[in-house]
């Protein structure tokens, strides 16, 4: 792809890198990326840098297509799912050495969870577990027992 390139979408689009077609219109062995998992979900498979999927086969009987994912696993998706022709840019990004800690700093500076308050339990907080009858057979009010015990007393 290049700046200013016209991209065409739909079942009548030509088989050119960057165009988006339904899988049923893409021949077997074609390299695709940004593949939909369900029809209309706007592409979820083979989207990372340098990734691509390969169309293995079409099954017109149940209208499905078998694709090979970047992980090597094979997946069956509906043939109406759309896919972009070609491979995602940025392949080999992880192969370049970091060379110094300052470059790795940004890598490990990710978005980590942050509660925003102390996570220690207060002294006066009620116990959360291991109270009462552990693994009780039943709980709740005993019903119908008072009459039986009254009859025994007589």
C-alpha angles and dihedrals in degrees: 000000000000139000111284095019115145114236121204126201131193141056093295095053116118122250097259128134109272098025120120120225138163111264091244089064094051117088123236114272094030119140112236138169139190091040121183117238094200124021109275100010090120100240129309107165128082098007105131121103112292094003127136140165127219124223105232105177146338126229108201092182095071095015097243134136128211116219133182112229127212089259089061094248119127121230134190114220132170113275090232090068113110126233136182118238113241140024131300114258124244100057115170093028092133094048095070110096118242091223095190139035093245091068092048089050092076091047094057094039091086129145104285127180116273120183096194096218139056112290096200114116115247120246093239096047114120116250112267100207146357093057129117120016109344111226093356116198090221140355135203136050118333106238127200096013099105094067092049093051091047090054091052091052091058 
